[in-house]
Amino acid sequence: MIPPRTLRIESGETTRTIYVIGTELRVQLNRCAPSQCKFFSIKCNPTVQFRVEAGASAASVAMATPAGGSFLSPQLLTKNTVVFISMKLASELVNDSKLSVRFYGNKSELLGNAVLHLTAVEISLDIDADRDGIVERNNPNKASWKWGPNGHGAILLVNCDCESTFRKELDSEDEEITRVSDLKDMSKMILRTRGPAVLPEGYKLSLHISRSHAESVRVFRTSGKPQGSTLKYLLFKLFQKDYPLVLNKEQLAGEVPYVGGDSQQELFVEGIRFPDKDFDGLITINLSLLEPSGQGFPETPIYTDKVMFRVAPWIMTPNTLKPVEVFVCSTSDNYDFLKAIKSLVQSSGYKLKICHEYMNRGDRWMQDEIEFGYIDSPHQRIPVVLDSPRDRELEDFPYDVLLGPDFGYVTRYPVNERVSSLDSFGNLEVSPPVTVNGKKYPLGRIIIGVAFPTTAHGRNMTKVIQDFLWAQKVQEPIALYSDWLVVGHVDEFMTFVPAPDRKGFRLLLASPDAGYKLFRSLQVKGHGSAKLFQGKEEEISVDELMSNEEFRAENVYVQNCIDWNRDILKKELGLDDEDIIDLPILFKVFSEEDNRAAAYYPDMVNMLVLGKNLGIPKPFGPQVRGTCALEAEMRSLLEPLGLNCTFIDDFASYHKLLGEVHCGSNVRREPFEFRWWNLE
Amino acid sequence: MIPPRTLRIESGETTRTIYVIGTELRVQLNRCAPSQCKFFSIKCNPTVQFRVEAGASAASVAMATPAGGSFLSPQLLTKNTVVFISMKLASELVNDSKLSVRFYGNKSELLGNAVLHLTAVEISLDIDADRDGIVERNNPNKASWKWGPNGHGAILLVNCDCESTFRKELDSEDEEITRVSDLKDMSKMILRTRGPAVLPEGYKLSLHISRSHAESVRVFRTSGKPQGSTLKYLLFKLFQKDYPLVLNKEQLAGEVPYVGGDSQQELFVEGIRFPDKDFDGLITINLSLLEPSGQGFPETPIYTDKVMFRVAPWIMTPNTLKPVEVFVCSTSDNYDFLKAIKSLVQSSGYKLKICHEYMNRGDRWMQDEIEFGYIDSPHQRIPVVLDSPRDRELEDFPYDVLLGPDFGYVTRYPVNERVSSLDSFGNLEVSPPVTVNGKKYPLGRIIIGVAFPTTAHGRNMTKVIQDFLWAQKVQEPIALYSDWLVVGHVDEFMTFVPAPDRKGFRLLLASPDAGYKLFRSLQVKGHGSAKLFQGKEEEISVDELMSNEEFRAENVYVQNCIDWNRDILKKELGLDDEDIIDLPILFKVFSEEDNRAAAYYPDMVNMLVLGKNLGIPKPFGPQVRGTCALEAEMRSLLEPLGLNCTFIDDFASYHKLLGEVHCGSNVRREPFEFRWWNLE
Ligand SMILES: [Ca+2]
Ligand SMILES: [Ca+2]
Ligand SMILES: [Ca+2]
Ligand SMILES: [Ca+2]
């Protein structure tokens, strides 16, 4: 309920104002009455309604509502007599409705007459507050935002794609709308008005926004072209001037024209900033009706309507979502790898996109430069790539190749901080949907790797990226400990694969213990002389490996590091032991790398997950009766879940460079069916 | 419930670890068993408890708990057999508790034996989470914060006073504790431990904090002096080195010594930043037990305890609170004013503090340079002055004079913004406690004045001050429209006075309508020739004044401006008309000042409120039978509320300089009885 607006009228004078349907005007009669006045009467058009209250000390007393719409016989005037005025229908002409108050003295002699001329208008700034893609009329919840399927509140996208493929620039950095296709990335707002052909002189409609919100949004309006041809315009016209800018960070208030009669003006709201540490994502846009206050005085806002948007978060896609495209680099030395990936991707029925050498400049770590995600709203959904501040030779790829029409781009630049290996996005993953102690995460939880918080000198993911990830809110991040690894990425010891049972997935963890267990049992079964890395210079027998006490101690340490993460993951994802599969993987600690570790043989957990088809680094484990014991163990662990294991030789081109299949690939996946605003 | 910690043991080896009381250790037996193992048995000291779970596909199955505390007969080993180990009492000696697991093969032949040596310790980082001033033991809610009388969570003060009166520096800017008196401004944290005289080699206790929280807090510890003499220390010793710094923004992790036996170590937490736009006031401090991981590897946190604080907000005090001291400036031309104020303050029973000319350098606007408030916690409460960025000749007064032991200071510096007259704190006021549509504001609401949000060129209060005020949260601000005034302060048209009835107060508003009504009735009663400003050069008769049509139009405009604010105040404070008193005050619009207004005669609403005694600018209104009609009207409006009106002549020394009594004074008041953390 909008509180009544105080209006002054005056004996002997005519006052003119606009009345906005749904509000009340409040006139303190004693104020405008002549000082000797004792009684009053009120007369008005049938289009005008009023009620009179005579304030008592404790409560207000309503006087009987007059029968014919007017108070023709004189009523007693008290110190607190207040008239509340309202109207039901918009005016067709300016000042077409009237109310007059007569003031009487002691013996009912007429002392004066105050006349009020009213023009009624209907004004509503409308948005899609019920999230069905249609801008409904005057939703009662339009000024607030509530999460959940029973929630409400409109949604805004950051216009982070680029309509043009030529001379690229993020649309969000362009202060104009240069292509009609850009409108679909914006949220429509409709200004619905009803009233006379023109407003009384000096009245204006003004959109406005607070200084802090203006950093995150722009508003455009449609020029006054006839409505009937809108569609034609959208399709055919070059229309730069058809969508004038109304609000941006320099212009916090801007006039919108009043169109007479029953009118709907389209406005377009463009998000320009993702939620972040200093921005909770909520934006309020105001529309005020301004009344002239006379020569040289500022206009007074006499009615304000508000709407609220939330900027859509950037959302990551876990391995359990269906792939769309697989990205991989072509380098001078990875022909066989590429062939194997191509075969896997094509037989799985997905698209393969190869980043060629002129673009990757020898940088093969496609996982590390980018993370694919998307933004979603009831009116539009587009993929958005998060560009890592890592910025090695692949640095131009996300902007130059991926960014384009309906493909968004976002990045963050570190401030007073050095970028480390932990800023590569092999260190940024996301879990499948989970429920933890009753709390649902239907979009999963983001997983990053950092140093122990108790360490003064560890490596970390930069603050700007961490702040960005936490601020998205819908996939509350989990920080694991990955600084124990030379490269330091969480994908070196964990991944998720789909499963038909339980929670719909399994967490796969690298496990030196599982590795030792497997090799010891090979020894017991008489295969101690079987060789790992057969035919390579690294060739070594199981017995030799198992007798290395230093290596054993290193793997105990690594297992402790992974167990620490295992406990965190169980707690933060609500997992049981049965949700986790320990993969037999051994690590080596490099003293020259500050005692940090890397996979000893190809790190099988660092795999490419394409539905049920897994592209796993070929481990070159001990050959037992013509079969690699590690591959056999992997199959026995994963095939019961309906997963198909394809082992891909990445030994020379990736493993020896401290990465594997996952590090060297990236997958764009379909978005969640679950819509983020339905989170509770 | 803390999730169990995964622990590795190994057949043929002895593992040693620390067990923290209240946790569980979790050993996956299958992992450490020899590969041919089929059965196991467990034996342990009576100080150790364990249970065994054999994970089934759907749920875990607990095996019968062994009778004598041990599982002496061999049990079947499954893939998911897990042993959970716990202890009830702290160890007196290192490794004084043992558990061993025997592994058997097919025919129960012994394959190996894994031995675990345990040292149990009790660790709790404690704070005053129940807000009674005492640091209780291990409050279950200590890691979170909840508002309200049924809430919980400890409280931290910004150490914004200065223990020293000589060579002043804010205590919060000092990285050391140099005076024992400073400890009472900090929140005590107690590290309670119980265990053997020393920890096993390599184990450490570490306090740590996140990077973003470290900007807002410091932690000190007590040096290891014997506990018995603590009080003696606190009273008599110069102890700079007795309180070593553990955490600050450069040092995010710091070791705290382990003291053997049953020990309580005191730690002191110092807030250094008020809540603000980028700081919600919540701070988490962590304590971890670190386990050595072997040569060259980082230590692993195996147990972490957390506590949460909220930094106390800065709170303003409304006119309805009891005054403590009144501040006023002495200038070369305000002798009579000062005398009148002195008489009022002393007869009201309060202290008067005069700021002399060497300090005020002619700047008489004591209201504008500062706003008094306070900060509150269960352990300490001190007044805190907010220093305005206005910074005219009084600028050194708050720091040089007010700041001191138990008197805090805070300010904000504008960034890329020009300070305007709206940054003076006559434009910063606070309402008495109110309830608005059921929502309680037991500390009232802050009131500031700004330009219309629809105006592009208005003056505003600087963003840094607005952000600061909004971030305090407990007195949610209301923005009024004050830019229509030359000076632009809310105290030019409104104030609050105590009242015995209704909501405990009245809102007083300047009202040109009430002024015109009074003067017109004087005319009707035959006093049209009575003179305002009698004997002064401004002298004018009521008739002359009332016949000035331009002046009338200006006052209609001013009334509209005030009515706009009246509607906002009614809505945001939940007021009825009966809660408001309209005071007869006329304004004049100055075209050379961008058509802004100032009070025509001394602005009676700009008063000093000292309990029931009001110091009101003497209006110099028309004399009717020897009495000033404006003073008479004020008395008739205010005396029925039990208020005493003293009219103070501020004409030459304040009114002519565009200020009045309130602008020229300031009052430090007693804090609210209501404690801010009880807000809901
Ligand atoms: Ca676009
Ligand atoms: Ca990734
Ligand atoms: Ca102090
Ligand atoms: Ca003030």
mmCIF file of N, CA, C and O in Angstrom, chain B residues 109-144:
data_model
loop_
_atom_site.group_PDB
_atom_site.id
_atom_site.type_symbol
_atom_site.label_atom_id
_atom_site.label_comp_id
_atom_site.label_asym_id
_atom_site.label_seq_id
_atom_site.Cartn_x
_atom_site.Cartn_y
_atom_site.Cartn_z
ATOM 1 N N GLU B 109 45.927 -67.622 9.658
ATOM 2 C CA GLU B 109 47.346 -67.412 9.971
ATOM 3 C C GLU B 109 47.603 -65.905 10.014
ATOM 4 O O GLU B 109 47.041 -65.144 9.216
ATOM 5 N N LEU B 110 48.435 -65.494 10.983
ATOM 6 C CA LEU B 110 48.720 -64.066 11.180
ATOM 7 C C LEU B 110 49.568 -63.542 10.033
ATOM 8 O O LEU B 110 50.641 -64.076 9.736
ATOM 9 N N LEU B 111 49.054 -62.481 9.366
ATOM 10 C CA LEU B 111 49.798 -61.900 8.247
ATOM 11 C C LEU B 111 50.566 -60.654 8.670
ATOM 12 O O LEU B 111 51.557 -60.281 8.042
ATOM 13 N N GLY B 112 50.068 -59.986 9.685
ATOM 14 C CA GLY B 112 50.747 -58.761 10.093
ATOM 15 C C GLY B 112 49.977 -58.057 11.192
ATOM 16 O O GLY B 112 48.881 -58.479 11.589
ATOM 17 N N ASN B 113 50.544 -56.963 11.639
ATOM 18 C CA ASN B 113 50.018 -56.276 12.805
ATOM 19 C C ASN B 113 50.262 -54.772 12.606
ATOM 20 O O ASN B 113 51.373 -54.361 12.329
ATOM 21 N N ALA B 114 49.203 -53.977 12.670
ATOM 22 C CA ALA B 114 49.366 -52.520 12.559
ATOM 23 C C ALA B 114 49.130 -51.924 13.932
ATOM 24 O O ALA B 114 48.127 -52.234 14.586
ATOM 25 N N VAL B 115 50.046 -51.090 14.375
ATOM 26 C CA VAL B 115 49.960 -50.540 15.732
ATOM 27 C C VAL B 115 49.747 -49.029 15.661
ATOM 28 O O VAL B 115 50.374 -48.352 14.840
ATOM 29 N N LEU B 116 48.835 -48.559 16.496
ATOM 30 C CA LEU B 116 48.546 -47.120 16.536
ATOM 31 C C LEU B 116 48.776 -46.613 17.955
ATOM 32 O O LEU B 116 48.203 -47.145 18.915
ATOM 33 N N HIS B 117 49.661 -45.616 18.098
ATOM 34 C CA HIS B 117 49.882 -44.971 19.401
ATOM 35 C C HIS B 117 49.154 -43.632 19.395
ATOM 36 O O HIS B 117 49.324 -42.839 18.476
ATOM 37 N N LEU B 118 48.380 -43.419 20.431
ATOM 38 C CA LEU B 118 47.546 -42.221 20.447
ATOM 39 C C LEU B 118 47.871 -41.323 21.635
ATOM 40 O O LEU B 118 48.135 -41.797 22.741
ATOM 41 N N THR B 119 47.845 -40.014 21.375
ATOM 42 C CA THR B 119 47.932 -39.011 22.428
ATOM 43 C C THR B 119 46.654 -38.181 22.328
ATOM 44 O O THR B 119 46.400 -37.560 21.297
ATOM 45 N N ALA B 120 45.849 -38.229 23.381
ATOM 46 C CA ALA B 120 44.583 -37.490 23.325
ATOM 47 C C ALA B 120 44.747 -36.108 23.935
ATOM 48 O O ALA B 120 45.338 -35.966 25.005
ATOM 49 N N VAL B 121 44.264 -35.099 23.219
ATOM 50 C CA VAL B 121 44.271 -33.747 23.780
ATOM 51 C C VAL B 121 42.878 -33.141 23.644
ATOM 52 O O VAL B 121 42.082 -33.549 22.802
ATOM 53 N N GLU B 122 42.617 -32.178 24.520
ATOM 54 C CA GLU B 122 41.369 -31.437 24.433
ATOM 55 C C GLU B 122 41.748 -30.034 23.979
ATOM 56 O O GLU B 122 42.691 -29.444 24.529
ATOM 57 N N ILE B 123 41.078 -29.526 22.968
ATOM 58 C CA ILE B 123 41.406 -28.194 22.450
ATOM 59 C C ILE B 123 40.111 -27.434 22.222
ATOM 60 O O ILE B 123 39.197 -27.941 21.572
ATOM 61 N N SER B 124 40.037 -26.228 22.753
ATOM 62 C CA SER B 124 38.866 -25.410 22.457
ATOM 63 C C SER B 124 39.269 -23.944 22.421
ATOM 64 O O SER B 124 39.876 -23.430 23.354
ATOM 65 N N LEU B 125 38.950 -23.309 21.311
ATOM 66 C CA LEU B 125 39.141 -21.864 21.205
ATOM 67 C C LEU B 125 37.818 -21.244 21.624
ATOM 68 O O LEU B 125 36.782 -21.514 21.011
ATOM 69 N N ASP B 126 37.842 -20.454 22.671
ATOM 70 C CA ASP B 126 36.578 -19.996 23.267
ATOM 71 C C ASP B 126 36.401 -18.489 23.225
ATOM 72 O O ASP B 126 37.366 -17.727 23.300
ATOM 73 N N ILE B 127 35.150 -18.096 23.103
ATOM 74 C CA ILE B 127 34.790 -16.673 23.091
ATOM 75 C C ILE B 127 33.503 -16.500 23.891
ATOM 76 O O ILE B 127 32.891 -17.482 24.307
ATOM 77 N N ASP B 128 33.108 -15.269 24.046
ATOM 78 C CA ASP B 128 31.873 -14.972 24.775
ATOM 79 C C ASP B 128 30.693 -15.000 23.809
ATOM 80 O O ASP B 128 30.116 -13.979 23.461
ATOM 81 N N ALA B 129 30.317 -16.219 23.399
ATOM 82 C CA ALA B 129 29.273 -16.349 22.382
ATOM 83 C C ALA B 129 27.884 -16.095 22.944
ATOM 84 O O ALA B 129 26.958 -15.804 22.200
ATOM 85 N N ASP B 130 27.719 -16.219 24.274
ATOM 86 C CA ASP B 130 26.390 -15.950 24.851
ATOM 87 C C ASP B 130 26.274 -14.530 25.396
ATOM 88 O O ASP B 130 25.284 -14.175 26.016
ATOM 89 N N ARG B 131 27.301 -13.728 25.136
ATOM 90 C CA ARG B 131 27.223 -12.279 25.366
ATOM 91 C C ARG B 131 26.945 -11.879 26.816
ATOM 92 O O ARG B 131 26.205 -10.929 27.069
ATOM 93 N N ASP B 132 27.512 -12.638 27.775
ATOM 94 C CA ASP B 132 27.334 -12.252 29.171
ATOM 95 C C ASP B 132 28.608 -11.686 29.767
ATOM 96 O O ASP B 132 28.704 -11.488 30.969
ATOM 97 N N GLY B 133 29.610 -11.448 28.912
ATOM 98 C CA GLY B 133 30.852 -10.876 29.409
ATOM 99 C C GLY B 133 31.842 -11.915 29.901
ATOM 100 O O GLY B 133 32.957 -11.574 30.291
ATOM 101 N N ILE B 134 31.446 -13.190 29.901
ATOM 102 C CA ILE B 134 32.346 -14.256 30.374
ATOM 103 C C ILE B 134 32.619 -15.222 29.218
ATOM 104 O O ILE B 134 31.699 -15.622 28.502
ATOM 105 N N VAL B 135 33.879 -15.577 29.043
ATOM 106 C CA VAL B 135 34.242 -16.505 27.964
ATOM 107 C C VAL B 135 33.982 -17.930 28.431
ATOM 108 O O VAL B 135 34.777 -18.508 29.168
ATOM 109 N N GLU B 136 32.848 -18.458 28.012
ATOM 110 C CA GLU B 136 32.456 -19.795 28.455
ATOM 111 C C GLU B 136 33.232 -20.876 27.709
ATOM 112 O O GLU B 136 33.888 -20.593 26.710
ATOM 113 N N ARG B 137 33.125 -22.120 28.185
ATOM 114 C CA ARG B 137 33.867 -23.224 27.572
ATOM 115 C C ARG B 137 33.087 -23.792 26.391
ATOM 116 O O ARG B 137 31.946 -24.193 26.510
ATOM 117 N N ASN B 138 33.723 -23.798 25.226
ATOM 118 C CA ASN B 138 33.240 -24.497 24.034
ATOM 119 C C ASN B 138 31.750 -24.345 23.744
ATOM 120 O O ASN B 138 31.033 -25.332 23.595
ATOM 121 N N ASN B 139 31.285 -23.110 23.640
ATOM 122 C CA ASN B 139 29.889 -22.855 23.278
ATOM 123 C C ASN B 139 29.594 -23.476 21.913
ATOM 124 O O ASN B 139 30.329 -23.258 20.953
ATOM 125 N N PRO B 140 28.548 -24.295 21.806
ATOM 126 C CA PRO B 140 28.273 -24.979 20.530
ATOM 127 C C PRO B 140 27.981 -24.006 19.382
ATOM 128 O O PRO B 140 28.093 -24.377 18.217
ATOM 129 N N ASN B 141 27.625 -22.775 19.707
ATOM 130 C CA ASN B 141 27.297 -21.787 18.664
ATOM 131 C C ASN B 141 28.433 -20.819 18.374
ATOM 132 O O ASN B 141 28.240 -19.812 17.697
ATOM 133 N N LYS B 142 29.622 -21.110 18.882
ATOM 134 C CA LYS B 142 30.681 -20.102 18.812
ATOM 135 C C LYS B 142 31.148 -19.781 17.399
ATOM 136 O O LYS B 142 31.751 -18.747 17.170
ATOM 137 N N ALA B 143 30.844 -20.647 16.436
ATOM 138 C CA ALA B 143 31.344 -20.427 15.069
ATOM 139 C C ALA B 143 30.351 -19.687 14.180
ATOM 140 O O ALA B 143 30.599 -19.511 12.992
ATOM 141 N N SER B 144 29.221 -19.266 14.751
ATOM 142 C CA SER B 144 28.256 -18.529 13.915
ATOM 143 C C SER B 144 27.703 -17.347 14.703
ATOM 144 O O SER B 144 27.991 -17.182 15.879
#
